[in-house]
Amino acid sequence: MENKKKKSYRPYSHNRSTPKDVLVKVGQKFPLTIKRLGINGEGIGYYKKKIVFVPGVLPNEVAVVKVTEVSPKFLSAKVMSIREKSPDRVTPLDEHANIVGGFELEHMTYAAQLAFKKDVIAQALEKFQPRDWQSINLRDTIGMQHPYEYRNKAQFPVRKIQGELKMGMYARGSHELIDLPVVHTQDPLTMTVMRKVRDLLEKQSISIYNEEKNKGTVKTVVARASQTSGQVQLTFVTNTDGFPGDSELIQVIQKELPQVVGIFQNYNPGRTSLVWGDETIKLWGQDYIEETILGKTFQLSPRAFMQLNHTQMTVAYETAITALDLKHADRLVDAYAGVGTIGITLADKAGEVRGMEVIPEAVDDAMINAQINGIDNATYEVGTAEQLLPQWQKEGWIADALVVDPPRPGLEPALKKEILRTKPEKFVYMSCNPSTLARDLVELSKVYRVDYIQSIDMFPQTPRWEGIAKLTRRK
């Protein structure tokens, strides 16, 4: 496909010169023309040559904004009114879209969202400039037919505020919990369970965590639904290792929420920004829920990672299968293997799959998932790239193909070094961060040609990006 840009939504840069004589105060208001969107979906304009970040606005809009933060390098502001609206502006379905996170682009037409996500990777490549970056084929973003109701996990804090039990998300930039009866990006099954659990917590007079006093029990409720089996896994994250009233609560949940097949408690004491603690115990029911991906069945424990969008995860895996073009003699390395979803999905196409993961529980789950699916050519080991790749080479096992799916910080330096040393012929990089992908390609492109990057909209109504890069070893 041609690399055409009808619109430009450029990620911001702090490299612009910042005038020192701009005197701006918090609370000051002024009109602002929005030039582009930043990587977090915020509007960007300039006031007397100083960069201004404004959530909730679109390119080419003129808004009256009010300054909320003054920094030596930038200003933050909020919208007071919009004088000139973009034709790409729509009314969000969620009434709290401009208050809480997770809906940063819901005021933007879906076509414009997809264009923005293609341009995000273009601008990241321009910033880092890996070899031949200008000739990389950037494919149009693959979107969803129905870009709502896709999130298969809800993870909401619970607090009692002025006598009212609230379950939802925090307002952006604050610690104010907003009760959310409806979230249009969530799978309706998760919201049905969450709202019923909220009511049951109140009805059963279950102890709720008080952050100011650092007392009470239930902090967060997590519901994960399988979009293929309809099963729901419920986890209560608690401040105390005991759970007063859990027996009565479990009995009522069994009666009123038959879709819940397993209930767990995760112990995470004290004031912390981390949602999960290290210890998880089963209170009742099944150890796992089952999810099916491209005909393969996977068992998921409460902490097991799985993409939040089953539909687009399937698209991503199909894209990776096509990009790798595996032959039955190929030896495939599945780095960042998790519970084995990628490697097991690809195992039928390859001669042998070896996965690596640093979390022992994930490796155990991966081996179980391989066994469930009758996969005898995929094995998983605990360890890092610098440990396992040289060890496998000493055994005479040399990879022909590689698939990586790293977290947002991108490839670990040791893995990158091993990739450049071993040079598998076929290579697919699944990325959730355009900036770290482009950064990693600076070194990788010395050995590999980037055939194309396919953007996939894994998180509609948000600025989050997902993409697959097909790399081929240079001759």
PDB file of N, CA and C in Angstrom, residues 320-408:
ATOM      1  N   ALA A 320       0.554 -12.055  12.305  1.00  0.00           N
ATOM      2  CA  ALA A 320       1.881 -12.585  12.636  1.00  0.00           C
ATOM      3  C   ALA A 320       2.153 -13.894  11.901  1.00  0.00           C
ATOM      4  N   ILE A 321       1.146 -14.750  11.802  1.00  0.00           N
ATOM      5  CA  ILE A 321       1.307 -16.020  11.080  1.00  0.00           C
ATOM      6  C   ILE A 321       1.660 -15.768   9.619  1.00  0.00           C
ATOM      7  N   THR A 322       0.946 -14.847   8.998  1.00  0.00           N
ATOM      8  CA  THR A 322       1.228 -14.506   7.600  1.00  0.00           C
ATOM      9  C   THR A 322       2.626 -13.921   7.445  1.00  0.00           C
ATOM     10  N   ALA A 323       3.001 -13.026   8.362  1.00  0.00           N
ATOM     11  CA  ALA A 323       4.294 -12.356   8.272  1.00  0.00           C
ATOM     12  C   ALA A 323       5.461 -13.331   8.442  1.00  0.00           C
ATOM     13  N   LEU A 324       5.321 -14.270   9.368  1.00  0.00           N
ATOM     14  CA  LEU A 324       6.417 -15.220   9.605  1.00  0.00           C
ATOM     15  C   LEU A 324       6.573 -16.221   8.470  1.00  0.00           C
ATOM     16  N   ASP A 325       5.449 -16.600   7.836  1.00  0.00           N
ATOM     17  CA  ASP A 325       5.497 -17.543   6.705  1.00  0.00           C
ATOM     18  C   ASP A 325       6.327 -18.768   7.075  1.00  0.00           C
ATOM     19  N   LEU A 326       5.959 -19.410   8.176  1.00  0.00           N
ATOM     20  CA  LEU A 326       6.730 -20.535   8.689  1.00  0.00           C
ATOM     21  C   LEU A 326       6.602 -21.773   7.811  1.00  0.00           C
ATOM     22  N   LYS A 327       7.680 -22.547   7.775  1.00  0.00           N
ATOM     23  CA  LYS A 327       7.693 -23.857   7.132  1.00  0.00           C
ATOM     24  C   LYS A 327       7.798 -24.912   8.234  1.00  0.00           C
ATOM     25  N   HIS A 328       7.404 -26.133   7.925  1.00  0.00           N
ATOM     26  CA  HIS A 328       7.355 -27.167   8.958  1.00  0.00           C
ATOM     27  C   HIS A 328       8.734 -27.585   9.453  1.00  0.00           C
ATOM     28  N   ALA A 329       9.780 -27.123   8.780  1.00  0.00           N
ATOM     29  CA  ALA A 329      11.129 -27.414   9.263  1.00  0.00           C
ATOM     30  C   ALA A 329      11.673 -26.291  10.145  1.00  0.00           C
ATOM     31  N   ASP A 330      10.960 -25.172  10.226  1.00  0.00           N
ATOM     32  CA  ASP A 330      11.471 -23.999  10.948  1.00  0.00           C
ATOM     33  C   ASP A 330      11.470 -24.211  12.460  1.00  0.00           C
ATOM     34  N   ARG A 331      12.545 -23.713  13.088  1.00  0.00           N
ATOM     35  CA  ARG A 331      12.634 -23.684  14.541  1.00  0.00           C
ATOM     36  C   ARG A 331      12.326 -22.255  14.994  1.00  0.00           C
ATOM     37  N   LEU A 332      11.284 -22.121  15.798  1.00  0.00           N
ATOM     38  CA  LEU A 332      10.776 -20.803  16.190  1.00  0.00           C
ATOM     39  C   LEU A 332      11.041 -20.519  17.657  1.00  0.00           C
ATOM     40  N   VAL A 333      11.580 -19.339  17.964  1.00  0.00           N
ATOM     41  CA  VAL A 333      11.717 -18.865  19.335  1.00  0.00           C
ATOM     42  C   VAL A 333      10.555 -17.921  19.642  1.00  0.00           C
ATOM     43  N   ASP A 334       9.860 -18.205  20.747  1.00  0.00           N
ATOM     44  CA  ASP A 334       8.768 -17.357  21.234  1.00  0.00           C
ATOM     45  C   ASP A 334       9.277 -16.629  22.477  1.00  0.00           C
ATOM     46  N   ALA A 335       9.792 -15.413  22.283  1.00  0.00           N
ATOM     47  CA  ALA A 335      10.291 -14.619  23.410  1.00  0.00           C
ATOM     48  C   ALA A 335       9.120 -13.883  24.062  1.00  0.00           C
ATOM     49  N   TYR A 336       9.265 -13.557  25.340  1.00  0.00           N
ATOM     50  CA  TYR A 336       8.166 -12.963  26.116  1.00  0.00           C
ATOM     51  C   TYR A 336       6.924 -13.849  25.967  1.00  0.00           C
ATOM     52  N   ALA A 337       7.092 -15.135  26.246  1.00  0.00           N
ATOM     53  CA  ALA A 337       6.092 -16.136  25.865  1.00  0.00           C
ATOM     54  C   ALA A 337       4.809 -16.063  26.677  1.00  0.00           C
ATOM     55  N   GLY A 338       4.871 -15.547  27.918  1.00  0.00           N
ATOM     56  CA  GLY A 338       3.669 -15.518  28.735  1.00  0.00           C
ATOM     57  C   GLY A 338       3.125 -16.912  28.954  1.00  0.00           C
ATOM     58  N   VAL A 339       1.817 -17.102  28.743  1.00  0.00           N
ATOM     59  CA  VAL A 339       1.203 -18.420  28.933  1.00  0.00           C
ATOM     60  C   VAL A 339       1.170 -19.216  27.632  1.00  0.00           C
ATOM     61  N   GLY A 340       1.957 -18.762  26.641  1.00  0.00           N
ATOM     62  CA  GLY A 340       2.152 -19.541  25.425  1.00  0.00           C
ATOM     63  C   GLY A 340       1.168 -19.299  24.308  1.00  0.00           C
ATOM     64  N   THR A 341       0.361 -18.229  24.408  1.00  0.00           N
ATOM     65  CA  THR A 341      -0.692 -18.035  23.407  1.00  0.00           C
ATOM     66  C   THR A 341      -0.144 -17.897  21.987  1.00  0.00           C
ATOM     67  N   ILE A 342       0.934 -17.142  21.816  1.00  0.00           N
ATOM     68  CA  ILE A 342       1.468 -16.924  20.460  1.00  0.00           C
ATOM     69  C   ILE A 342       2.132 -18.190  19.940  1.00  0.00           C
ATOM     70  N   GLY A 343       3.065 -18.748  20.732  1.00  0.00           N
ATOM     71  CA  GLY A 343       3.808 -19.913  20.266  1.00  0.00           C
ATOM     72  C   GLY A 343       2.929 -21.109  19.985  1.00  0.00           C
ATOM     73  N   ILE A 344       1.948 -21.357  20.861  1.00  0.00           N
ATOM     74  CA  ILE A 344       1.055 -22.498  20.661  1.00  0.00           C
ATOM     75  C   ILE A 344       0.176 -22.288  19.445  1.00  0.00           C
ATOM     76  N   THR A 345      -0.246 -21.057  19.210  1.00  0.00           N
ATOM     77  CA  THR A 345      -1.041 -20.744  18.018  1.00  0.00           C
ATOM     78  C   THR A 345      -0.234 -20.988  16.746  1.00  0.00           C
ATOM     79  N   LEU A 346       1.082 -20.741  16.819  1.00  0.00           N
ATOM     80  CA  LEU A 346       1.956 -20.899  15.655  1.00  0.00           C
ATOM     81  C   LEU A 346       2.536 -22.304  15.513  1.00  0.00           C
ATOM     82  N   ALA A 347       2.374 -23.151  16.533  1.00  0.00           N
ATOM     83  CA  ALA A 347       3.082 -24.439  16.570  1.00  0.00           C
ATOM     84  C   ALA A 347       2.749 -25.348  15.387  1.00  0.00           C
ATOM     85  N   ASP A 348       1.522 -25.310  14.917  1.00  0.00           N
ATOM     86  CA  ASP A 348       1.132 -26.162  13.787  1.00  0.00           C
ATOM     87  C   ASP A 348       1.898 -25.808  12.514  1.00  0.00           C
ATOM     88  N   LYS A 349       2.385 -24.569  12.449  1.00  0.00           N
ATOM     89  CA  LYS A 349       3.061 -24.097  11.235  1.00  0.00           C
ATOM     90  C   LYS A 349       4.565 -24.372  11.263  1.00  0.00           C
ATOM     91  N   ALA A 350       5.109 -24.640  12.465  1.00  0.00           N
ATOM     92  CA  ALA A 350       6.562 -24.744  12.628  1.00  0.00           C
ATOM     93  C   ALA A 350       6.991 -26.181  12.904  1.00  0.00           C
ATOM     94  N   GLY A 351       8.311 -26.404  12.810  1.00  0.00           N
ATOM     95  CA  GLY A 351       8.849 -27.702  13.172  1.00  0.00           C
ATOM     96  C   GLY A 351       8.928 -27.851  14.674  1.00  0.00           C
ATOM     97  N   GLU A 352       9.429 -26.801  15.354  1.00  0.00           N
ATOM     98  CA  GLU A 352       9.533 -26.817  16.811  1.00  0.00           C
ATOM     99  C   GLU A 352       9.471 -25.391  17.329  1.00  0.00           C
ATOM    100  N   VAL A 353       8.833 -25.230  18.477  1.00  0.00           N
ATOM    101  CA  VAL A 353       8.731 -23.934  19.137  1.00  0.00           C
ATOM    102  C   VAL A 353       9.387 -24.039  20.508  1.00  0.00           C
ATOM    103  N   ARG A 354      10.246 -23.057  20.826  1.00  0.00           N
ATOM    104  CA  ARG A 354      10.801 -22.958  22.170  1.00  0.00           C
ATOM    105  C   ARG A 354      10.509 -21.560  22.702  1.00  0.00           C
ATOM    106  N   GLY A 355       9.877 -21.526  23.868  1.00  0.00           N
ATOM    107  CA  GLY A 355       9.505 -20.250  24.454  1.00  0.00           C
ATOM    108  C   GLY A 355      10.301 -19.963  25.698  1.00  0.00           C
ATOM    109  N   MET A 356      10.504 -18.678  25.978  1.00  0.00           N
ATOM    110  CA  MET A 356      11.215 -18.251  27.190  1.00  0.00           C
ATOM    111  C   MET A 356      10.373 -17.227  27.930  1.00  0.00           C
ATOM    112  N   GLU A 357      10.427 -17.300  29.250  1.00  0.00           N
ATOM    113  CA  GLU A 357       9.644 -16.415  30.097  1.00  0.00           C
ATOM    114  C   GLU A 357      10.302 -16.408  31.473  1.00  0.00           C
ATOM    115  N   VAL A 358      10.336 -15.235  32.112  1.00  0.00           N
ATOM    116  CA  VAL A 358      11.015 -15.126  33.408  1.00  0.00           C
ATOM    117  C   VAL A 358      10.084 -15.429  34.583  1.00  0.00           C
ATOM    118  N   ILE A 359       8.788 -15.553  34.331  1.00  0.00           N
ATOM    119  CA  ILE A 359       7.831 -15.827  35.402  1.00  0.00           C
ATOM    120  C   ILE A 359       7.522 -17.321  35.424  1.00  0.00           C
ATOM    121  N   PRO A 360       7.947 -18.022  36.480  1.00  0.00           N
ATOM    122  CA  PRO A 360       7.757 -19.483  36.524  1.00  0.00           C
ATOM    123  C   PRO A 360       6.300 -19.914  36.376  1.00  0.00           C
ATOM    124  N   GLU A 361       5.366 -19.181  37.016  1.00  0.00           N
ATOM    125  CA  GLU A 361       3.950 -19.557  36.931  1.00  0.00           C
ATOM    126  C   GLU A 361       3.444 -19.499  35.494  1.00  0.00           C
ATOM    127  N   ALA A 362       3.926 -18.525  34.724  1.00  0.00           N
ATOM    128  CA  ALA A 362       3.519 -18.407  33.327  1.00  0.00           C
ATOM    129  C   ALA A 362       4.036 -19.590  32.515  1.00  0.00           C
ATOM    130  N   VAL A 363       5.263 -20.010  32.805  1.00  0.00           N
ATOM    131  CA  VAL A 363       5.831 -21.165  32.102  1.00  0.00           C
ATOM    132  C   VAL A 363       5.020 -22.424  32.416  1.00  0.00           C
ATOM    133  N   ASP A 364       4.632 -22.578  33.676  1.00  0.00           N
ATOM    134  CA  ASP A 364       3.783 -23.719  34.046  1.00  0.00           C
ATOM    135  C   ASP A 364       2.475 -23.693  33.258  1.00  0.00           C
ATOM    136  N   ASP A 365       1.856 -22.511  33.179  1.00  0.00           N
ATOM    137  CA  ASP A 365       0.604 -22.381  32.424  1.00  0.00           C
ATOM    138  C   ASP A 365       0.819 -22.682  30.944  1.00  0.00           C
ATOM    139  N   ALA A 366       1.946 -22.224  30.395  1.00  0.00           N
ATOM    140  CA  ALA A 366       2.235 -22.460  28.978  1.00  0.00           C
ATOM    141  C   ALA A 366       2.364 -23.954  28.687  1.00  0.00           C
ATOM    142  N   MET A 367       3.037 -24.668  29.565  1.00  0.00           N
ATOM    143  CA  MET A 367       3.194 -26.108  29.360  1.00  0.00           C
ATOM    144  C   MET A 367       1.851 -26.826  29.460  1.00  0.00           C
ATOM    145  N   ILE A 368       1.016 -26.380  30.406  1.00  0.00           N
ATOM    146  CA  ILE A 368      -0.329 -26.957  30.520  1.00  0.00           C
ATOM    147  C   ILE A 368      -1.136 -26.674  29.257  1.00  0.00           C
ATOM    148  N   ASN A 369      -1.038 -25.439  28.758  1.00  0.00           N
ATOM    149  CA  ASN A 369      -1.796 -25.072  27.559  1.00  0.00           C
ATOM    150  C   ASN A 369      -1.332 -25.869  26.336  1.00  0.00           C
ATOM    151  N   ALA A 370      -0.038 -26.136  26.238  1.00  0.00           N
ATOM    152  CA  ALA A 370       0.468 -26.967  25.132  1.00  0.00           C
ATOM    153  C   ALA A 370      -0.113 -28.375  25.238  1.00  0.00           C
ATOM    154  N   GLN A 371      -0.148 -28.906  26.453  1.00  0.00           N
ATOM    155  CA  GLN A 371      -0.675 -30.256  26.670  1.00  0.00           C
ATOM    156  C   GLN A 371      -2.164 -30.324  26.342  1.00  0.00           C
ATOM    157  N   ILE A 372      -2.920 -29.316  26.786  1.00  0.00           N
ATOM    158  CA  ILE A 372      -4.362 -29.281  26.516  1.00  0.00           C
ATOM    159  C   ILE A 372      -4.656 -29.364  25.029  1.00  0.00           C
ATOM    160  N   ASN A 373      -3.818 -28.686  24.235  1.00  0.00           N
ATOM    161  CA  ASN A 373      -4.057 -28.609  22.795  1.00  0.00           C
ATOM    162  C   ASN A 373      -3.349 -29.704  22.003  1.00  0.00           C
ATOM    163  N   GLY A 374      -2.760 -30.662  22.713  1.00  0.00           N
ATOM    164  CA  GLY A 374      -2.085 -31.752  22.023  1.00  0.00           C
ATOM    165  C   GLY A 374      -0.866 -31.303  21.242  1.00  0.00           C
ATOM    166  N   ILE A 375      -0.231 -30.232  21.698  1.00  0.00           N
ATOM    167  CA  ILE A 375       0.959 -29.700  21.025  1.00  0.00           C
ATOM    168  C   ILE A 375       2.199 -30.354  21.639  1.00  0.00           C
ATOM    169  N   ASP A 376       2.899 -31.156  20.854  1.00  0.00           N
ATOM    170  CA  ASP A 376       4.086 -31.830  21.377  1.00  0.00           C
ATOM    171  C   ASP A 376       5.381 -31.256  20.811  1.00  0.00           C
ATOM    172  N   ASN A 377       5.267 -30.180  20.026  1.00  0.00           N
ATOM    173  CA  ASN A 377       6.484 -29.573  19.462  1.00  0.00           C
ATOM    174  C   ASN A 377       6.730 -28.172  20.023  1.00  0.00           C
ATOM    175  N   ALA A 378       6.146 -27.879  21.178  1.00  0.00           N
ATOM    176  CA  ALA A 378       6.369 -26.581  21.832  1.00  0.00           C
ATOM    177  C   ALA A 378       6.757 -26.815  23.286  1.00  0.00           C
ATOM    178  N   THR A 379       7.880 -26.241  23.696  1.00  0.00           N
ATOM    179  CA  THR A 379       8.330 -26.331  25.077  1.00  0.00           C
ATOM    180  C   THR A 379       8.651 -24.929  25.594  1.00  0.00           C
ATOM    181  N   TYR A 380       8.528 -24.755  26.909  1.00  0.00           N
ATOM    182  CA  TYR A 380       8.737 -23.442  27.519  1.00  0.00           C
ATOM    183  C   TYR A 380       9.677 -23.589  28.705  1.00  0.00           C
ATOM    184  N   GLU A 381      10.584 -22.618  28.833  1.00  0.00           N
ATOM    185  CA  GLU A 381      11.572 -22.666  29.905  1.00  0.00           C
ATOM    186  C   GLU A 381      11.642 -21.319  30.615  1.00  0.00           C
ATOM    187  N   VAL A 382      11.971 -21.389  31.911  1.00  0.00           N
ATOM    188  CA  VAL A 382      12.171 -20.175  32.692  1.00  0.00           C
ATOM    189  C   VAL A 382      13.588 -19.665  32.429  1.00  0.00           C
ATOM    190  N   GLY A 383      13.686 -18.399  32.024  1.00  0.00           N
ATOM    191  CA  GLY A 383      15.012 -17.840  31.783  1.00  0.00           C
ATOM    192  C   GLY A 383      14.969 -16.661  30.856  1.00  0.00           C
ATOM    193  N   THR A 384      16.130 -16.061  30.661  1.00  0.00           N
ATOM    194  CA  THR A 384      16.269 -14.895  29.794  1.00  0.00           C
ATOM    195  C   THR A 384      16.978 -15.274  28.504  1.00  0.00           C
ATOM    196  N   ALA A 385      16.968 -14.353  27.571  1.00  0.00           N
ATOM    197  CA  ALA A 385      17.576 -14.614  26.268  1.00  0.00           C
ATOM    198  C   ALA A 385      19.062 -14.912  26.378  1.00  0.00           C
ATOM    199  N   GLU A 386      19.760 -14.140  27.200  1.00  0.00           N
ATOM    200  CA  GLU A 386      21.204 -14.332  27.294  1.00  0.00           C
ATOM    201  C   GLU A 386      21.560 -15.658  27.952  1.00  0.00           C
ATOM    202  N   GLN A 387      20.604 -16.226  28.710  1.00  0.00           N
ATOM    203  CA  GLN A 387      20.823 -17.546  29.306  1.00  0.00           C
ATOM    204  C   GLN A 387      20.475 -18.666  28.326  1.00  0.00           C
ATOM    205  N   LEU A 388      19.287 -18.575  27.744  1.00  0.00           N
ATOM    206  CA  LEU A 388      18.744 -19.710  26.999  1.00  0.00           C
ATOM    207  C   LEU A 388      19.231 -19.823  25.560  1.00  0.00           C
ATOM    208  N   LEU A 389      19.346 -18.715  24.833  1.00  0.00           N
ATOM    209  CA  LEU A 389      19.756 -18.819  23.426  1.00  0.00           C
ATOM    210  C   LEU A 389      21.148 -19.433  23.270  1.00  0.00           C
ATOM    211  N   PRO A 390      22.153 -19.001  24.037  1.00  0.00           N
ATOM    212  CA  PRO A 390      23.465 -19.663  23.923  1.00  0.00           C
ATOM    213  C   PRO A 390      23.412 -21.139  24.338  1.00  0.00           C
ATOM    214  N   GLN A 391      22.591 -21.431  25.368  1.00  0.00           N
ATOM    215  CA  GLN A 391      22.458 -22.815  25.822  1.00  0.00           C
ATOM    216  C   GLN A 391      21.863 -23.690  24.722  1.00  0.00           C
ATOM    217  N   TRP A 392      20.807 -23.173  24.077  1.00  0.00           N
ATOM    218  CA  TRP A 392      20.186 -23.941  22.995  1.00  0.00           C
ATOM    219  C   TRP A 392      21.146 -24.125  21.822  1.00  0.00           C
ATOM    220  N   GLN A 393      21.938 -23.108  21.538  1.00  0.00           N
ATOM    221  CA  GLN A 393      22.906 -23.227  20.442  1.00  0.00           C
ATOM    222  C   GLN A 393      23.945 -24.308  20.734  1.00  0.00           C
ATOM    223  N   LYS A 394      24.385 -24.365  21.999  1.00  0.00           N
ATOM    224  CA  LYS A 394      25.355 -25.405  22.376  1.00  0.00           C
ATOM    225  C   LYS A 394      24.773 -26.798  22.175  1.00  0.00           C
ATOM    226  N   GLU A 395      23.445 -26.894  22.313  1.00  0.00           N
ATOM    227  CA  GLU A 395      22.770 -28.174  22.100  1.00  0.00           C
ATOM    228  C   GLU A 395      22.572 -28.465  20.611  1.00  0.00           C
ATOM    229  N   GLY A 396      22.952 -27.505  19.766  1.00  0.00           N
ATOM    230  CA  GLY A 396      22.776 -27.672  18.331  1.00  0.00           C
ATOM    231  C   GLY A 396      21.443 -27.193  17.810  1.00  0.00           C
ATOM    232  N   TRP A 397      20.692 -26.492  18.678  1.00  0.00           N
ATOM    233  CA  TRP A 397      19.366 -25.992  18.270  1.00  0.00           C
ATOM    234  C   TRP A 397      19.504 -24.514  17.920  1.00  0.00           C
ATOM    235  N   ILE A 398      19.425 -24.206  16.632  1.00  0.00           N
ATOM    236  CA  ILE A 398      19.592 -22.836  16.156  1.00  0.00           C
ATOM    237  C   ILE A 398      18.278 -22.377  15.528  1.00  0.00           C
ATOM    238  N   ALA A 399      17.777 -21.220  15.990  1.00  0.00           N
ATOM    239  CA  ALA A 399      16.468 -20.727  15.540  1.00  0.00           C
ATOM    240  C   ALA A 399      16.505 -20.219  14.105  1.00  0.00           C
ATOM    241  N   ASP A 400      15.453 -20.568  13.361  1.00  0.00           N
ATOM    242  CA  ASP A 400      15.248 -20.018  12.016  1.00  0.00           C
ATOM    243  C   ASP A 400      14.335 -18.801  12.059  1.00  0.00           C
ATOM    244  N   ALA A 401      13.472 -18.755  13.085  1.00  0.00           N
ATOM    245  CA  ALA A 401      12.461 -17.699  13.154  1.00  0.00           C
ATOM    246  C   ALA A 401      12.289 -17.249  14.601  1.00  0.00           C
ATOM    247  N   LEU A 402      11.812 -16.009  14.741  1.00  0.00           N
ATOM    248  CA  LEU A 402      11.666 -15.395  16.060  1.00  0.00           C
ATOM    249  C   LEU A 402      10.414 -14.538  16.085  1.00  0.00           C
ATOM    250  N   VAL A 403       9.643 -14.640  17.177  1.00  0.00           N
ATOM    251  CA  VAL A 403       8.539 -13.716  17.406  1.00  0.00           C
ATOM    252  C   VAL A 403       8.707 -13.128  18.799  1.00  0.00           C
ATOM    253  N   VAL A 404       8.605 -11.811  18.904  1.00  0.00           N
ATOM    254  CA  VAL A 404       8.711 -11.134  20.195  1.00  0.00           C
ATOM    255  C   VAL A 404       7.474 -10.274  20.409  1.00  0.00           C
ATOM    256  N   ASP A 405       7.039 -10.212  21.649  1.00  0.00           N
ATOM    257  CA  ASP A 405       5.892  -9.385  22.024  1.00  0.00           C
ATOM    258  C   ASP A 405       6.216  -8.733  23.366  1.00  0.00           C
ATOM    259  N   PRO A 406       7.144  -7.751  23.365  1.00  0.00           N
ATOM    260  CA  PRO A 406       7.613  -7.173  24.624  1.00  0.00           C
ATOM    261  C   PRO A 406       6.607  -6.204  25.228  1.00  0.00           C
ATOM    262  N   PRO A 407       6.764  -5.874  26.517  1.00  0.00           N
ATOM    263  CA  PRO A 407       5.946  -4.824  27.129  1.00  0.00           C
ATOM    264  C   PRO A 407       6.337  -3.454  26.578  1.00  0.00           C
ATOM    265  N   ARG A 408       5.704  -2.422  27.088  1.00  0.00           N
ATOM    266  CA  ARG A 408       5.869  -1.080  26.522  1.00  0.00           C
ATOM    267  C   ARG A 408       7.317  -0.581  26.480  1.00  0.00           C
TER     268      ARG A 408
END
